CSV table of C-alpha atoms in Angstrom, one decimal:
chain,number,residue,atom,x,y,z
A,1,UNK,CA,0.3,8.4,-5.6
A,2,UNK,CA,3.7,8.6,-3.6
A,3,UNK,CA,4.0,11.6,-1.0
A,4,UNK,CA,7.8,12.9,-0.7
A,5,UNK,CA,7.7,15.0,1.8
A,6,UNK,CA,10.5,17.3,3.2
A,7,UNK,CA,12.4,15.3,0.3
A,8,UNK,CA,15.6,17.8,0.1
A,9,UNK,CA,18.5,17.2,-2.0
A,10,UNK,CA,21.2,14.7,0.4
A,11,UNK,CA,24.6,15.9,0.8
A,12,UNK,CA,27.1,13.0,1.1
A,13,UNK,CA,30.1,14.0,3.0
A,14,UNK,CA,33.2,13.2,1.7
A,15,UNK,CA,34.2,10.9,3.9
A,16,UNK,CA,31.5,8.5,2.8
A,17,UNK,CA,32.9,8.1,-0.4
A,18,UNK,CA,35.8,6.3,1.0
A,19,UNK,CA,34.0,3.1,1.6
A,20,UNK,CA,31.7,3.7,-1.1
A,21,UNK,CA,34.3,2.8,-3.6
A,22,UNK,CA,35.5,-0.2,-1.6
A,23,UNK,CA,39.0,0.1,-1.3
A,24,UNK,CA,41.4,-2.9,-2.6
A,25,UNK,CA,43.5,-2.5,0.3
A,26,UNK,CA,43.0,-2.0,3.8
A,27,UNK,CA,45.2,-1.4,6.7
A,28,UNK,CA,43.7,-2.9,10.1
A,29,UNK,CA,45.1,-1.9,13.5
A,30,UNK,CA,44.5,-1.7,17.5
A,31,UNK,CA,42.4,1.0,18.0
A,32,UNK,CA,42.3,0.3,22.1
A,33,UNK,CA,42.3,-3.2,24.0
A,34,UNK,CA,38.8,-4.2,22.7
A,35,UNK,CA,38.8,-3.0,18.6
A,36,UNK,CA,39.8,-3.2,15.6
A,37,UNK,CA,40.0,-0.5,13.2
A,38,UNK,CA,41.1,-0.1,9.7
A,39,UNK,CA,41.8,2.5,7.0
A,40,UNK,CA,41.9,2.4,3.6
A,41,UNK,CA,45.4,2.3,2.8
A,42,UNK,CA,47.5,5.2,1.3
A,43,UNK,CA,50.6,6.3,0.6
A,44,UNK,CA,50.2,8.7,3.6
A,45,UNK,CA,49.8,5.7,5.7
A,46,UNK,CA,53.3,3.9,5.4
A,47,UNK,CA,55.4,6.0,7.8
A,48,UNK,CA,52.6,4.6,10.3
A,49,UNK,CA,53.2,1.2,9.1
A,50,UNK,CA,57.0,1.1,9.7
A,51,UNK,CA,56.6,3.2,13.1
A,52,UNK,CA,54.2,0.1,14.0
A,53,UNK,CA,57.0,-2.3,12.4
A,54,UNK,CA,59.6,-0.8,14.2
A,55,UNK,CA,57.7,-1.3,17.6
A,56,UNK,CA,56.4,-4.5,16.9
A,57,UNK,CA,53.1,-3.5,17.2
A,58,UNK,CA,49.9,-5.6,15.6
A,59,UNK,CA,48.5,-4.5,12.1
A,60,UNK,CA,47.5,-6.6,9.2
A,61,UNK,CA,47.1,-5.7,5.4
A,62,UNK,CA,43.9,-7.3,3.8
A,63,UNK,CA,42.6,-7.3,-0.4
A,64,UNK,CA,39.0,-7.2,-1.5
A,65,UNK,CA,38.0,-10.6,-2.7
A,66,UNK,CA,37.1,-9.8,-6.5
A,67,UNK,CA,34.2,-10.7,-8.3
A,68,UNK,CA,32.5,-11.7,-5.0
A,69,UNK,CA,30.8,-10.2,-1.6
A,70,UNK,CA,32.4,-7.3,-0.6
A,71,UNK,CA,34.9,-9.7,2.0
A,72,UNK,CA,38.6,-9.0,2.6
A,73,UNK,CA,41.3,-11.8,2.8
A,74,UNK,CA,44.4,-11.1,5.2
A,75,UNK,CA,47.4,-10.7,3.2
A,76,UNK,CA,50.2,-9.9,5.7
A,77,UNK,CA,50.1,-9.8,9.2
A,78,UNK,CA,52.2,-9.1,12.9
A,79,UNK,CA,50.9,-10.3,15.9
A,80,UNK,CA,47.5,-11.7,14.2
A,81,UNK,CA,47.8,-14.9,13.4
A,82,UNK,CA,44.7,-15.9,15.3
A,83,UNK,CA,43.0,-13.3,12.5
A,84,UNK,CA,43.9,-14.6,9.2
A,85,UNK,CA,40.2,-14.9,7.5
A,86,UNK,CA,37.8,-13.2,5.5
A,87,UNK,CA,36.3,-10.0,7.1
A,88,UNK,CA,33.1,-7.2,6.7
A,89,UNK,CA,33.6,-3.8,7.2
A,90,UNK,CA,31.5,-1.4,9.7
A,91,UNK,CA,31.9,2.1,9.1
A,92,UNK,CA,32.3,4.8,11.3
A,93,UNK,CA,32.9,7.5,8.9
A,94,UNK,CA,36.2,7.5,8.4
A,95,UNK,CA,37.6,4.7,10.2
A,96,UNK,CA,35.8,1.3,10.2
A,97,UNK,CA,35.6,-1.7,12.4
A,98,UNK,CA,35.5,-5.3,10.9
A,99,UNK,CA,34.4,-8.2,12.0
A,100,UNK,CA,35.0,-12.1,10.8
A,101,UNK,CA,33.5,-13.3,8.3
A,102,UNK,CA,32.4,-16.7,8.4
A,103,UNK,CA,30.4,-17.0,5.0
A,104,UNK,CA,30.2,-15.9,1.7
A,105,UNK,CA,26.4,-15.0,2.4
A,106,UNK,CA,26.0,-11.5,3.9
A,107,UNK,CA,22.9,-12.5,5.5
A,108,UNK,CA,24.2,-15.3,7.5
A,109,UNK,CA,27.0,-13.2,8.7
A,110,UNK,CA,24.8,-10.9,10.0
A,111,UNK,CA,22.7,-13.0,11.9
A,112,UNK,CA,25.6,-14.5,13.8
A,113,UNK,CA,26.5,-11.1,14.4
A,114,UNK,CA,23.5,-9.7,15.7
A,115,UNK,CA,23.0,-13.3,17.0
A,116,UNK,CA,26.1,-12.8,20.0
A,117,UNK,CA,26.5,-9.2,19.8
A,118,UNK,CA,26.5,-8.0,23.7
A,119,UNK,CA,26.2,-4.7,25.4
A,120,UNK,CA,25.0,-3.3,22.4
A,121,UNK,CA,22.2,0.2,23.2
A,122,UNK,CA,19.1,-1.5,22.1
A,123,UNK,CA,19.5,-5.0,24.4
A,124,UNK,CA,20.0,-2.9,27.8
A,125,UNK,CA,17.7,-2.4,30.0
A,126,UNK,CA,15.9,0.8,29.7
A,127,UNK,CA,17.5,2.6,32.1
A,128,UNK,CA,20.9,1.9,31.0
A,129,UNK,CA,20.3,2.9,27.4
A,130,UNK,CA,21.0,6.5,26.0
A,131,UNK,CA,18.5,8.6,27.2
A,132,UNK,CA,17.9,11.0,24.2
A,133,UNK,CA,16.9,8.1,22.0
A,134,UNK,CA,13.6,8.2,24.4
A,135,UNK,CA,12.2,11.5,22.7
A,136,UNK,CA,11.8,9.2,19.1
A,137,UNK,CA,10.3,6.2,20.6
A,138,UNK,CA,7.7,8.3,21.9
A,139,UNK,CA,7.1,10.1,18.8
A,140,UNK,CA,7.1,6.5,16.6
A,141,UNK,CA,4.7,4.8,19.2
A,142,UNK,CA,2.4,7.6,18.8
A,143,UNK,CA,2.1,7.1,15.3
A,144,UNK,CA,1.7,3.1,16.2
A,145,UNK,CA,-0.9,4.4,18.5
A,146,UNK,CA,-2.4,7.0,16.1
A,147,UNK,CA,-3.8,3.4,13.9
A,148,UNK,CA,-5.3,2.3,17.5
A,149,UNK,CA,-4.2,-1.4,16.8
A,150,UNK,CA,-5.4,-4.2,18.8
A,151,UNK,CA,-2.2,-6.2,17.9
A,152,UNK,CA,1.3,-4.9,16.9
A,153,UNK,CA,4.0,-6.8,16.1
A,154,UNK,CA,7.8,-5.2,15.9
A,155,UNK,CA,10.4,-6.9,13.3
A,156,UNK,CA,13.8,-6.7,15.6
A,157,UNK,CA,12.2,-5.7,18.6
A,158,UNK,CA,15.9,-5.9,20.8
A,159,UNK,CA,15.0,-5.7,24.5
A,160,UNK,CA,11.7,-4.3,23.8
A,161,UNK,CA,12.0,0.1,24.3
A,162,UNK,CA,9.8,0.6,21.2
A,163,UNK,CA,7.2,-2.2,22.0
A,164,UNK,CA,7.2,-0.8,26.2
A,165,UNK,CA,6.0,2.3,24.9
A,166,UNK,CA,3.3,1.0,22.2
A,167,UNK,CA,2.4,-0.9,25.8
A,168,UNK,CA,2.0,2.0,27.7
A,169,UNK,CA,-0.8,3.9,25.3
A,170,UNK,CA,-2.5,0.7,24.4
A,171,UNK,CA,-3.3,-1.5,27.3
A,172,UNK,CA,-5.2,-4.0,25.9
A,173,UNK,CA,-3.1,-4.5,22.3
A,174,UNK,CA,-1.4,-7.9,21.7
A,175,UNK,CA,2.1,-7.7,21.7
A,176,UNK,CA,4.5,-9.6,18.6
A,177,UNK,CA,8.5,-9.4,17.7
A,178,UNK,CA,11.0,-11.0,15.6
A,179,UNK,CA,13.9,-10.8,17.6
A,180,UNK,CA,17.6,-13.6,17.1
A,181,UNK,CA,19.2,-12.0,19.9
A,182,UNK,CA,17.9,-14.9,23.0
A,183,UNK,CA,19.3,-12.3,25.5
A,184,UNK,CA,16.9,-9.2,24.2
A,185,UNK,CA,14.5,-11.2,24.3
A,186,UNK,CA,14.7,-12.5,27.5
A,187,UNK,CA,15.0,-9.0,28.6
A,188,UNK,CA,12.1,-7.7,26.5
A,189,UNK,CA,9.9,-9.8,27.9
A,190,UNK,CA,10.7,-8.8,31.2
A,191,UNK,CA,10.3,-5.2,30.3
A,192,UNK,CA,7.4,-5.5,28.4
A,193,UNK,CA,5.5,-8.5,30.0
A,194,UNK,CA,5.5,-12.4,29.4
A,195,UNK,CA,2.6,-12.0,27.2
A,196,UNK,CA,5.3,-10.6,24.2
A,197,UNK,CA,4.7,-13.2,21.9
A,198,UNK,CA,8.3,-14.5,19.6
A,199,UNK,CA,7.2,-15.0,16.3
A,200,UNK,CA,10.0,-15.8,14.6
A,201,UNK,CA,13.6,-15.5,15.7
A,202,UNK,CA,14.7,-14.6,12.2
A,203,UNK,CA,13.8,-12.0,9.9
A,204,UNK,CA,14.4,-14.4,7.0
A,205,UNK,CA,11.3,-16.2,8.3
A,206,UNK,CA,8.4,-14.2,8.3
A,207,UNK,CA,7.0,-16.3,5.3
A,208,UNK,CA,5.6,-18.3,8.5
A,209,UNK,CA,3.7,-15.9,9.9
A,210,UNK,CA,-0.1,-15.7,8.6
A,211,UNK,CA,-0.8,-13.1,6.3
A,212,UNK,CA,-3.3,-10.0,7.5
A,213,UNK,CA,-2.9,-10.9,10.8
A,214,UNK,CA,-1.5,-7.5,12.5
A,215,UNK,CA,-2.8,-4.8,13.1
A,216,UNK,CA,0.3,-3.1,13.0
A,217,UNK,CA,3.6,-4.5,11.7
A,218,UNK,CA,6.7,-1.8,12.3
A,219,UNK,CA,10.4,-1.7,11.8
A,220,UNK,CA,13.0,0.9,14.0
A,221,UNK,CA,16.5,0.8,12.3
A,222,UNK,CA,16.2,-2.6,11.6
A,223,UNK,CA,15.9,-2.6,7.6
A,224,UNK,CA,19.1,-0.8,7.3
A,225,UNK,CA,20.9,-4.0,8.4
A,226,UNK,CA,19.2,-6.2,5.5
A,227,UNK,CA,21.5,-6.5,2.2
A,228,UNK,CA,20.2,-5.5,-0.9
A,229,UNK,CA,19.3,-8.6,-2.7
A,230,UNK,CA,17.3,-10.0,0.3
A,231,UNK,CA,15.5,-6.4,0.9
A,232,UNK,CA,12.3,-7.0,-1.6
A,233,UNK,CA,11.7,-10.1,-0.2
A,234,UNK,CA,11.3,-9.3,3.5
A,235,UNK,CA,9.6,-6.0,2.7
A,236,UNK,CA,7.1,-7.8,0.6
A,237,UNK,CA,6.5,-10.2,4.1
A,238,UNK,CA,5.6,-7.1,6.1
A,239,UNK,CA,3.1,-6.1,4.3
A,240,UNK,CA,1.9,-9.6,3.6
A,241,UNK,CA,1.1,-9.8,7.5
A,242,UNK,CA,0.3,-6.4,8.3
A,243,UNK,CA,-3.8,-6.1,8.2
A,244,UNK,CA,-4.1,-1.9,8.7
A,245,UNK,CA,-0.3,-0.5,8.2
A,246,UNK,CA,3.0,-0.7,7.8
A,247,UNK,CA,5.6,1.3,9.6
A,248,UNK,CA,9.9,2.2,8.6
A,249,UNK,CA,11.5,3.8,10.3
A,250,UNK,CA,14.8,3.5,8.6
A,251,UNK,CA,18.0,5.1,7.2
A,252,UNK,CA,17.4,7.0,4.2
A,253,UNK,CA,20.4,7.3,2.1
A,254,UNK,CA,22.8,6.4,-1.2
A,255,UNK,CA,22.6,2.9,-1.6
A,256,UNK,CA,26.0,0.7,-1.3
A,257,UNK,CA,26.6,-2.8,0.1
A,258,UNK,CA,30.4,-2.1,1.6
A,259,UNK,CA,29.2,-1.0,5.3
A,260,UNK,CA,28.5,-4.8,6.5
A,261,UNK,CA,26.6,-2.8,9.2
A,262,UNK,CA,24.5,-0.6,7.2
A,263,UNK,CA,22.7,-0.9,3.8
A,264,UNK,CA,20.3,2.9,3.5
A,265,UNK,CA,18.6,3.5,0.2
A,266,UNK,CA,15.7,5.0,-0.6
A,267,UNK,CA,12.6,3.2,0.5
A,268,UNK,CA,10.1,4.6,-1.6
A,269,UNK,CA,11.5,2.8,-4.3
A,270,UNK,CA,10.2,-0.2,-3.0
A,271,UNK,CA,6.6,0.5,-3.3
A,272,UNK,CA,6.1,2.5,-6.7
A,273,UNK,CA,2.4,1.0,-7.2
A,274,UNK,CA,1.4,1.5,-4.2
A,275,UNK,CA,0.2,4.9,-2.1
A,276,UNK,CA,2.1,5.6,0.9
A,277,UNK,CA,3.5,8.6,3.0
A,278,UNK,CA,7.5,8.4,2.7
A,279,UNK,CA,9.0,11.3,4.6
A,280,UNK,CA,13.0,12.3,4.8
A,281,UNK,CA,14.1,13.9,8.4
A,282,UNK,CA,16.3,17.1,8.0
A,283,UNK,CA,19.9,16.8,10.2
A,284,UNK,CA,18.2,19.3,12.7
A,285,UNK,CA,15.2,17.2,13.0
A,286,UNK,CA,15.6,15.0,16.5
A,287,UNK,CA,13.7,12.0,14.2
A,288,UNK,CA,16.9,12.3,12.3
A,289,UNK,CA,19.7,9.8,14.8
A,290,UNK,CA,22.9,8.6,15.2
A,291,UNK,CA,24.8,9.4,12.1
A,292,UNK,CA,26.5,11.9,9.8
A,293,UNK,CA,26.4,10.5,6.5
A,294,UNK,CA,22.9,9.7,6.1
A,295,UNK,CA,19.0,11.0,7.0
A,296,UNK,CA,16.3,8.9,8.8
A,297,UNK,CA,13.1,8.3,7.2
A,298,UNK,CA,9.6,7.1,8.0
A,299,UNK,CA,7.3,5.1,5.4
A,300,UNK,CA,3.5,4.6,6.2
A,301,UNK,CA,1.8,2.5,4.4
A,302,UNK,CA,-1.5,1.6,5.4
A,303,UNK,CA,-3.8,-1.3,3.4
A,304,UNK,CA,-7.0,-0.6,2.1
């Protein structure tokens, strides 16, 4: 039997359906000294092109590759020569960031990307990261806690805030993570202790982890960055290796595959044979985090 609870009808904001229907052409600009930003082009937006023309200021025009991954090819360009490739689009509602593309595989793209990403939230040291974000991982390593596992193991574990609080209410549990970024985990071990044990630096290799073997296997927005076609497969690891629960904490929301950054959908359509608790946080809810267009959502699904 599935359990939807607090499962209200999801409003998608307008803006959203801008890069849902992955516009042909783009118009990528300076935002400040250290991003780039683009719009989907319009009409509206030529007086802004000729202003920038007239200045000599950099912008480029890219097309959506057809038939393909959702990449864009540069088409025309002033002052970004050293940019002329194939990109993937991040979306911050209605303005995106891209970022190089340097294969046709989303996955792989990805994995460099989370691979070099620096000063990003979850690889500072706690006491540098955002503060509010605290009140959740005390609420999720409660419900870790509630399953009083003796070994716990976190898929994309960053520098380690999730897993330092799991620490903190169980002593004496053995401590796992999947984690590609080498300077989280550097970090996370210092923060949570040398005895964290790396299981795997990928995500796309949890086939070599032992199956039943943890207690405890959870994920904190780290789902929502796997694309669609790769999804099943990594799910269906989790549980493999997971011997009392499994854990998502993830974005809840209309699937897509535009926003190279984030892929929501509905996780209880993953697990239709199965019994689990799947639960959809309300915008007022302070489990619900970081973003406008879509709700957070927790699965449990523990193993008989």
């Amino acid at each position: 039997m599935i359990k939807i609870l607090n499962n209200k009808k999801i409003e998608i904001p307008k803006a959203l359906y801008i890069f849902m229907k992955k516009p042909l052409f783009i118009f990528i600009y300076k935002y400040n000294s250290d991003n780039l930003w683009l719009r989907s082009f319009k009409i509206s937006l030529i007086f802004k092109l000729l202003v920038r023309i007239i200045k000599g200021d950099e912008f480029l025009f890219a097309k959506r590759i057809e038939n393909g991954p959702v990449i864009y090819k540069s088409l025309f360009s002033s002052k970004y020569k050293k940019l002329q490739s194939n990109y993937r689009i991040i979306n911050y509602e209605n303005k995106f960031v891209i970022v190089k593309s340097i294969n046709n595989a989303a996955a792989i793209d990805r994995e460099n990307f989370w691979k070099t990403i620096s000063d990003y939230n979850e690889h500072k040291e706690l006491n540098k990261q955002i503060q509010e974000n605290f009140k959740r991982t005390e609420w999720l390593s409660d419900v870790i806690s509630s399953y009083h596992p003796n070994s716990v193991l976190e898929i994309g574990c960053g520098s380690g805030r999730n897993l330092y609080f799991v620490k903190k209410k169980n002593q004496n549990c053995n401590l796992f993570c999947v984690e590609i970024n080498q300077s989280a985990i550097e970090l996370a071990k210092k923060q949570v202790g040398n005895d964290l044990c790396v299981l795997s630096n990928s995500v796309y290799s949890l086939d070599k982890i032992d199956s039943n073997s943890i207690d405890v296997v959870f994920t904190s927005g780290l789902l929502m960055h796997i694309p669609h076609d790769l999804i099943k497969t990594v799910v269906d690891n989790i549980y493999r290796i997971s011997k009392k629960v499994i854990i998502l904490y993830e974005l809840h929301g209309p699937s897509h595959d535009f926003d190279f950054h984030r892929y929501p959908r509905n996780y209880s359509e993953l697990f239709q044979d199965l019994n689990f608790k799947y639960e959809v946080f309300s915008k007022n809810d302070f489990r619900n985090a970081g973003t406008d267009s879509f709700n957070h959502s927790i699965l449990i699904l523990e193993k008989k």
